[in-house]
PDB file of C-alpha atoms and ligand atoms in Angstrom:
ATOM      1  CA  PRO A   1      -0.100  -0.253   0.142  1.00 89.00           C
ATOM      2  CA  ALA A   2       0.871   3.636  -0.630  1.00 94.00           C
ATOM      3  CA  PRO A   3       1.950   5.509   2.471  1.00 96.00           C
ATOM      4  CA  PHE A   4      -0.989   7.944   1.851  1.00 98.00           C
ATOM      5  CA  PRO A   5      -4.406   7.908   0.526  1.00 98.00           C
ATOM      6  CA  PRO A   6      -4.823   8.697  -3.335  1.00 98.00           C
ATOM      7  CA  ASP A   7      -6.222  11.981  -3.130  1.00 98.00           C
ATOM      8  CA  ALA A   8      -3.508  12.936  -0.424  1.00 98.00           C
ATOM      9  CA  LEU A   9      -1.139  14.822  -2.759  1.00 98.00           C
ATOM     10  CA  GLY A  10      -3.727  16.875  -4.624  1.00 96.00           C
ATOM     11  CA  PRO A  11      -3.518  19.469  -6.203  1.00 97.00           C
ATOM     12  CA  ASN A  12      -0.023  18.436  -7.183  1.00 98.00           C
ATOM     13  CA  ILE A  13      -0.584  14.799  -7.863  1.00 98.00           C
ATOM     14  CA  ASP A  14      -4.351  14.078  -8.601  1.00 98.00           C
ATOM     15  CA  LYS A  15      -6.420  11.330  -7.231  1.00 98.00           C
ATOM     16  CA  MET A  16      -6.859   9.291 -10.472  1.00 98.00           C
ATOM     17  CA  THR A  17      -3.271   9.580 -11.394  1.00 98.00           C
ATOM     18  CA  MET A  18      -2.255   8.183  -8.032  1.00 98.00           C
ATOM     19  CA  GLU A  19      -4.602   5.383  -8.250  1.00 98.00           C
ATOM     20  CA  ILE A  20      -3.511   4.180 -11.828  1.00 98.00           C
ATOM     21  CA  HIS A  21      -0.124   4.837 -11.131  1.00 98.00           C
ATOM     22  CA  HIS A  22       0.162   2.949  -7.826  1.00 98.00           C
ATOM     23  CA  ASN A  23      -2.018   0.175  -8.236  1.00 98.00           C
ATOM     24  CA  LYS A  24      -1.911  -0.742 -12.024  1.00 98.00           C
ATOM     25  CA  HIS A  25       1.513   0.478 -13.045  1.00 98.00           C
ATOM     26  CA  HIS A  26       3.603  -0.464  -9.921  1.00 98.00           C
ATOM     27  CA  GLY A  27       1.158  -3.242  -9.190  1.00 98.00           C
ATOM     28  CA  GLY A  28       1.983  -4.819 -12.780  1.00 98.00           C
ATOM     29  CA  TYR A  29       5.649  -4.377 -12.304  1.00 98.00           C
ATOM     30  CA  ALA A  30       5.551  -6.112  -9.057  1.00 97.00           C
ATOM     31  CA  ASN A  31       3.429  -8.938 -10.502  1.00 98.00           C
ATOM     32  CA  ASN A  32       5.424  -9.378 -13.645  1.00 98.00           C
ATOM     33  CA  LEU A  33       8.727  -9.340 -11.597  1.00 98.00           C
ATOM     34  CA  ASN A  34       7.307 -12.421  -9.720  1.00 97.00           C
ATOM     35  CA  LYS A  35       6.245 -14.087 -12.541  1.00 97.00           C
ATOM     36  CA  ALA A  36       9.359 -13.936 -14.227  1.00 97.00           C
ATOM     37  CA  ILE A  37      11.282 -14.941 -11.358  1.00 96.00           C
ATOM     38  CA  SER A  38       9.263 -18.051 -10.618  1.00 96.00           C
ATOM     39  CA  ALA A  39       9.571 -18.901 -14.182  1.00 96.00           C
ATOM     40  CA  ASN A  40      12.749 -18.431 -15.203  1.00 95.00           C
ATOM     41  CA  ALA A  41      15.061 -17.363 -12.290  1.00 95.00           C
ATOM     42  CA  PRO A  42      13.731 -19.097  -9.050  1.00 96.00           C
ATOM     43  CA  GLN A  43      16.969 -19.149  -7.507  1.00 95.00           C
ATOM     44  CA  LEU A  44      16.708 -15.233  -6.994  1.00 96.00           C
ATOM     45  CA  ASP A  45      13.078 -15.681  -5.085  1.00 95.00           C
ATOM     46  CA  GLY A  46      13.680 -13.580  -1.754  1.00 93.00           C
ATOM     47  CA  LYS A  47      16.780 -11.868  -2.623  1.00 95.00           C
ATOM     48  CA  PRO A  48      16.936  -8.201  -2.145  1.00 95.00           C
ATOM     49  CA  LEU A  49      16.366  -5.998  -5.066  1.00 95.00           C
ATOM     50  CA  GLU A  50      19.543  -4.223  -4.652  1.00 95.00           C
ATOM     51  CA  GLN A  51      21.458  -7.642  -5.181  1.00 95.00           C
ATOM     52  CA  VAL A  52      19.149  -8.686  -8.304  1.00 96.00           C
ATOM     53  CA  LEU A  53      19.766  -5.428 -10.011  1.00 98.00           C
ATOM     54  CA  ALA A  54      23.401  -4.903  -9.170  1.00 96.00           C
ATOM     55  CA  SER A  55      26.059  -4.971 -12.162  1.00 95.00           C
ATOM     56  CA  ASN A  56      23.583  -4.455 -14.688  1.00 95.00           C
ATOM     57  CA  CYS A  57      21.409  -7.631 -13.341  1.00 96.00           C
ATOM     58  CA  ALA A  58      24.715  -9.982 -13.635  1.00 95.00           C
ATOM     59  CA  ALA A  59      23.182 -12.662 -11.341  1.00 93.00           C
ATOM     60  CA  VAL A  60      19.897 -12.987 -13.563  1.00 95.00           C
ATOM     61  CA  PRO A  61      19.926 -15.836 -16.096  1.00 95.00           C
ATOM     62  CA  GLU A  62      19.712 -14.289 -19.636  1.00 96.00           C
ATOM     63  CA  LYS A  63      16.635 -15.487 -20.612  1.00 95.00           C
ATOM     64  CA  ALA A  64      14.946 -13.594 -17.652  1.00 96.00           C
ATOM     65  CA  ARG A  65      17.287 -10.728 -17.611  1.00 96.00           C
ATOM     66  CA  THR A  66      15.099  -8.174 -19.506  1.00 97.00           C
ATOM     67  CA  ALA A  67      12.053  -8.887 -17.783  1.00 97.00           C
ATOM     68  CA  VAL A  68      13.581  -8.917 -14.489  1.00 97.00           C
ATOM     69  CA  ARG A  69      15.616  -5.539 -15.504  1.00 97.00           C
ATOM     70  CA  ASN A  70      12.182  -3.795 -16.364  1.00 98.00           C
ATOM     71  CA  ASN A  71      10.211  -5.239 -13.617  1.00 98.00           C
ATOM     72  CA  ALA A  72      12.705  -5.055 -10.548  1.00 98.00           C
ATOM     73  CA  GLY A  73      13.826  -1.750 -11.639  1.00 98.00           C
ATOM     74  CA  GLY A  74       9.967  -0.728 -11.658  1.00 98.00           C
ATOM     75  CA  HIS A  75       9.413  -2.173  -8.401  1.00 98.00           C
ATOM     76  CA  ALA A  76      12.500  -0.753  -6.841  1.00 98.00           C
ATOM     77  CA  ASN A  77      12.081   2.772  -8.320  1.00 98.00           C
ATOM     78  CA  HIS A  78       8.394   3.104  -7.118  1.00 98.00           C
ATOM     79  CA  SER A  79       8.990   1.619  -3.754  1.00 98.00           C
ATOM     80  CA  VAL A  80      11.327   4.616  -3.181  1.00 98.00           C
ATOM     81  CA  PHE A  81       8.875   7.313  -5.188  1.00 98.00           C
ATOM     82  CA  TRP A  82       5.963   6.847  -2.809  1.00 98.00           C
ATOM     83  CA  LYS A  83       8.071   7.111   0.351  1.00 98.00           C
ATOM     84  CA  ILE A  84       9.686  10.350  -0.696  1.00 98.00           C
ATOM     85  CA  MET A  85       6.210  12.205  -1.205  1.00 98.00           C
ATOM     86  CA  SER A  86       4.174  13.358   1.507  1.00 98.00           C
ATOM     87  CA  PRO A  87       0.990  15.309   1.764  1.00 98.00           C
ATOM     88  CA  ASP A  88       2.898  17.334   4.296  1.00 97.00           C
ATOM     89  CA  GLY A  89       5.855  17.755   2.062  1.00 97.00           C
ATOM     90  CA  GLY A  90       7.784  20.531   0.332  1.00 98.00           C
ATOM     91  CA  GLY A  91      10.251  23.137   1.665  1.00 98.00           C
ATOM     92  CA  GLU A  92      13.694  22.732   1.544  1.00 98.00           C
ATOM     93  CA  PRO A  93      16.323  19.912   2.960  1.00 98.00           C
ATOM     94  CA  GLY A  94      18.004  20.454   6.058  1.00 97.00           C
ATOM     95  CA  GLY A  95      20.587  18.989   8.155  1.00 95.00           C
ATOM     96  CA  GLU A  96      23.582  17.220   6.566  1.00 97.00           C
ATOM     97  CA  LEU A  97      21.830  16.732   3.333  1.00 98.00           C
ATOM     98  CA  ARG A  98      21.335  20.507   3.024  1.00 98.00           C
ATOM     99  CA  GLU A  99      25.287  20.824   3.697  1.00 98.00           C
ATOM    100  CA  ALA A 100      26.133  18.179   1.315  1.00 98.00           C
ATOM    101  CA  ILE A 101      23.916  19.751  -1.557  1.00 98.00           C
ATOM    102  CA  ASN A 102      25.508  23.094  -0.932  1.00 98.00           C
ATOM    103  CA  ASP A 103      28.909  21.626  -0.990  1.00 98.00           C
ATOM    104  CA  THR A 104      28.195  19.687  -4.275  1.00 98.00           C
ATOM    105  CA  PHE A 105      25.837  21.848  -6.366  1.00 98.00           C
ATOM    106  CA  GLY A 106      26.072  25.350  -4.564  1.00 98.00           C
ATOM    107  CA  SER A 107      22.785  25.516  -3.362  1.00 98.00           C
ATOM    108  CA  PHE A 108      19.481  23.737  -3.326  1.00 98.00           C
ATOM    109  CA  ALA A 109      17.998  26.002  -5.927  1.00 98.00           C
ATOM    110  CA  GLU A 110      21.033  24.705  -8.139  1.00 98.00           C
ATOM    111  CA  LEU A 111      20.165  20.986  -7.495  1.00 98.00           C
ATOM    112  CA  LYS A 112      16.543  21.514  -8.184  1.00 98.00           C
ATOM    113  CA  ALA A 113      17.290  23.324 -11.612  1.00 98.00           C
ATOM    114  CA  GLU A 114      19.750  20.229 -12.434  1.00 98.00           C
ATOM    115  CA  ILE A 115      17.014  17.593 -11.559  1.00 98.00           C
ATOM    116  CA  ASN A 116      14.290  19.227 -13.427  1.00 98.00           C
ATOM    117  CA  ASP A 117      16.779  19.734 -16.319  1.00 98.00           C
ATOM    118  CA  ALA A 118      17.640  16.172 -16.335  1.00 98.00           C
ATOM    119  CA  GLY A 119      13.968  14.691 -16.302  1.00 98.00           C
ATOM    120  CA  ALA A 120      12.680  17.404 -18.726  1.00 98.00           C
ATOM    121  CA  LYS A 121      15.758  16.443 -21.224  1.00 98.00           C
ATOM    122  CA  ARG A 122      14.926  12.586 -20.910  1.00 98.00           C
ATOM    123  CA  PHE A 123      13.568  11.511 -24.327  1.00 98.00           C
ATOM    124  CA  GLY A 124      10.636   9.165 -23.708  1.00 97.00           C
ATOM    125  CA  SER A 125      10.232   7.399 -20.322  1.00 98.00           C
ATOM    126  CA  GLY A 126      12.396   7.380 -17.508  1.00 98.00           C
ATOM    127  CA  TRP A 127      13.530   8.846 -13.973  1.00 99.00           C
ATOM    128  CA  SER A 128      15.539  11.754 -12.768  1.00 98.00           C
ATOM    129  CA  TRP A 129      17.957  10.932  -9.899  1.00 99.00           C
ATOM    130  CA  LEU A 130      19.729  12.435  -6.938  1.00 98.00           C
ATOM    131  CA  VAL A 131      22.121   9.575  -5.927  1.00 98.00           C
ATOM    132  CA  TRP A 132      24.988   8.662  -3.654  1.00 98.00           C
ATOM    133  CA  ASP A 133      27.637   7.076  -5.805  1.00 98.00           C
ATOM    134  CA  GLY A 134      29.899   5.979  -2.858  1.00 97.00           C
ATOM    135  CA  THR A 135      31.769   9.031  -2.709  1.00 97.00           C
ATOM    136  CA  GLY A 136      29.268  12.096  -3.180  1.00 98.00           C
ATOM    137  CA  LEU A 137      25.963  12.983  -4.489  1.00 98.00           C
ATOM    138  CA  ALA A 138      25.027  13.181  -8.188  1.00 98.00           C
ATOM    139  CA  VAL A 139      22.141  13.804 -10.536  1.00 98.00           C
ATOM    140  CA  TYR A 140      21.275  11.937 -13.595  1.00 98.00           C
ATOM    141  CA  SER A 141      18.454  10.516 -15.558  1.00 98.00           C
ATOM    142  CA  THR A 142      17.893   6.734 -16.402  1.00 98.00           C
ATOM    143  CA  ALA A 143      15.920   5.466 -19.227  1.00 98.00           C
ATOM    144  CA  ASN A 144      12.792   3.567 -18.831  1.00 98.00           C
ATOM    145  CA  GLN A 145      12.993   1.571 -15.466  1.00 98.00           C
ATOM    146  CA  ASP A 146      16.547   1.321 -15.349  1.00 98.00           C
ATOM    147  CA  SER A 147      17.633   1.687 -11.475  1.00 98.00           C
ATOM    148  CA  PRO A 148      20.729   3.537 -10.111  1.00 98.00           C
ATOM    149  CA  HIS A 149      21.345   0.083  -8.171  1.00 98.00           C
ATOM    150  CA  MET A 150      22.263  -1.223 -11.645  1.00 98.00           C
ATOM    151  CA  GLN A 151      25.561   0.768 -11.375  1.00 97.00           C
ATOM    152  CA  SER A 152      26.065   0.414  -7.687  1.00 96.00           C
ATOM    153  CA  ASP A 153      24.576   3.702  -6.906  1.00 98.00           C
ATOM    154  CA  VAL A 154      21.923   4.453  -3.974  1.00 98.00           C
ATOM    155  CA  PRO A 155      18.996   6.302  -5.071  1.00 98.00           C
ATOM    156  CA  VAL A 156      18.381   9.255  -2.517  1.00 98.00           C
ATOM    157  CA  LEU A 157      15.699  11.064  -4.459  1.00 98.00           C
ATOM    158  CA  GLY A 158      13.994  10.233  -7.777  1.00 98.00           C
ATOM    159  CA  ILE A 159      11.178  11.819  -9.807  1.00 99.00           C
ATOM    160  CA  ASP A 160       9.245   9.520 -12.302  1.00 99.00           C
ATOM    161  CA  VAL A 161       9.078  11.257 -15.647  1.00 98.00           C
ATOM    162  CA  TRP A 162       6.923   8.518 -17.464  1.00 98.00           C
ATOM    163  CA  GLU A 163       3.872   9.948 -18.891  1.00 98.00           C
ATOM    164  CA  HIS A 164       1.653   7.779 -16.677  1.00 98.00           C
ATOM    165  CA  ALA A 165       3.041  10.000 -13.657  1.00 98.00           C
ATOM    166  CA  TYR A 166       1.647  13.212 -14.925  1.00 98.00           C
ATOM    167  CA  TYR A 167      -0.300  13.193 -18.144  1.00 98.00           C
ATOM    168  CA  LEU A 168      -3.736  13.088 -17.001  1.00 98.00           C
ATOM    169  CA  LYS A 169      -3.331  16.517 -15.107  1.00 98.00           C
ATOM    170  CA  TYR A 170      -0.465  17.906 -16.928  1.00 98.00           C
ATOM    171  CA  GLN A 171      -0.626  16.635 -20.310  1.00 98.00           C
ATOM    172  CA  ASN A 172       2.496  17.434 -22.506  1.00 98.00           C
ATOM    173  CA  LYS A 173       3.751  19.984 -19.837  1.00 98.00           C
ATOM    174  CA  ARG A 174       6.332  17.794 -18.050  1.00 98.00           C
ATOM    175  CA  PRO A 175       8.301  20.818 -16.807  1.00 98.00           C
ATOM    176  CA  ALA A 176       5.165  21.854 -15.122  1.00 98.00           C
ATOM    177  CA  TYR A 177       4.855  18.604 -13.471  1.00 98.00           C
ATOM    178  CA  LEU A 178       8.268  18.686 -12.367  1.00 98.00           C
ATOM    179  CA  GLU A 179       7.966  22.068 -10.728  1.00 98.00           C
ATOM    180  CA  ALA A 180       4.930  21.131  -8.886  1.00 98.00           C
ATOM    181  CA  TRP A 181       6.482  17.861  -7.601  1.00 98.00           C
ATOM    182  CA  TRP A 182       8.934  19.619  -5.069  1.00 98.00           C
ATOM    183  CA  ASN A 183       5.701  20.774  -3.321  1.00 98.00           C
ATOM    184  CA  VAL A 184       5.123  17.007  -2.196  1.00 98.00           C
ATOM    185  CA  VAL A 185       8.635  15.995  -1.580  1.00 98.00           C
ATOM    186  CA  ASN A 186       9.029  14.172   1.725  1.00 98.00           C
ATOM    187  CA  TRP A 187      12.499  15.768   2.903  1.00 98.00           C
ATOM    188  CA  PRO A 188      12.680  13.902   6.327  1.00 98.00           C
ATOM    189  CA  GLU A 189      12.394  10.648   4.357  1.00 98.00           C
ATOM    190  CA  VAL A 190      15.233  11.775   1.551  1.00 98.00           C
ATOM    191  CA  GLU A 191      17.468  12.950   4.311  1.00 98.00           C
ATOM    192  CA  ARG A 192      17.116   9.575   6.066  1.00 98.00           C
ATOM    193  CA  ARG A 193      18.107   7.834   2.964  1.00 98.00           C
ATOM    194  CA  PHE A 194      20.950   9.967   2.412  1.00 98.00           C
ATOM    195  CA  ALA A 195      22.259   9.443   5.928  1.00 98.00           C
ATOM    196  CA  ALA A 196      21.830   5.595   5.523  1.00 98.00           C
ATOM    197  CA  ALA A 197      23.602   5.501   2.147  1.00 98.00           C
ATOM    198  CA  LYS A 198      26.376   7.600   3.250  1.00 97.00           C
ATOM    199  CA  SER A 199      26.913   5.182   6.175  1.00 96.00           C
ATOM    200  CA  GLY A 200      26.872   2.167   3.956  1.00 87.00           C
TER     201      GLY A 200
HETATM  202 MN1   MN C   1       5.859   5.212 -12.786  1.00 69.46          MN
END
């Protein structure tokens, strides 16, 4: 279940988008992941997602690799996404995360501009990320449901830029969705993820 009711992120994320996104899209990734694992990679049953995704899914048998990459990525990415949004969200990061952002990007405004830019420029479907790469923070975009875990980075914050995340309310205006998304970002959870990633 999502950590909030489907209408809780309004007006930034509308109720119907939340219902379809959480129940149908994320639900579909989870179901299809389970099917692919049980049919073609039962040895991965119960393994942590990070481990399944590591090194471009090196542990996954080739006949299951595309299905597992897409659906384990989708499951991992959305599992982060719901938690880093909140009806009480918005504002600016604090604590050690704020200091790290200032050191790396100059300011929170600069970080936000970089993440929005990476998301707006993603051609087709994908994500825009703030990650911990083992030594510092970085911003990049991934295509489709590719996860930062595939290259051993830890997602600290990620914005879904698939059309299914915004099209009902924002239609073709992806930059408007990206701007509005920051009104629901759950900074305490993002700060917690940063601290956990940094301490390994
Ligand atoms: Mn999505």
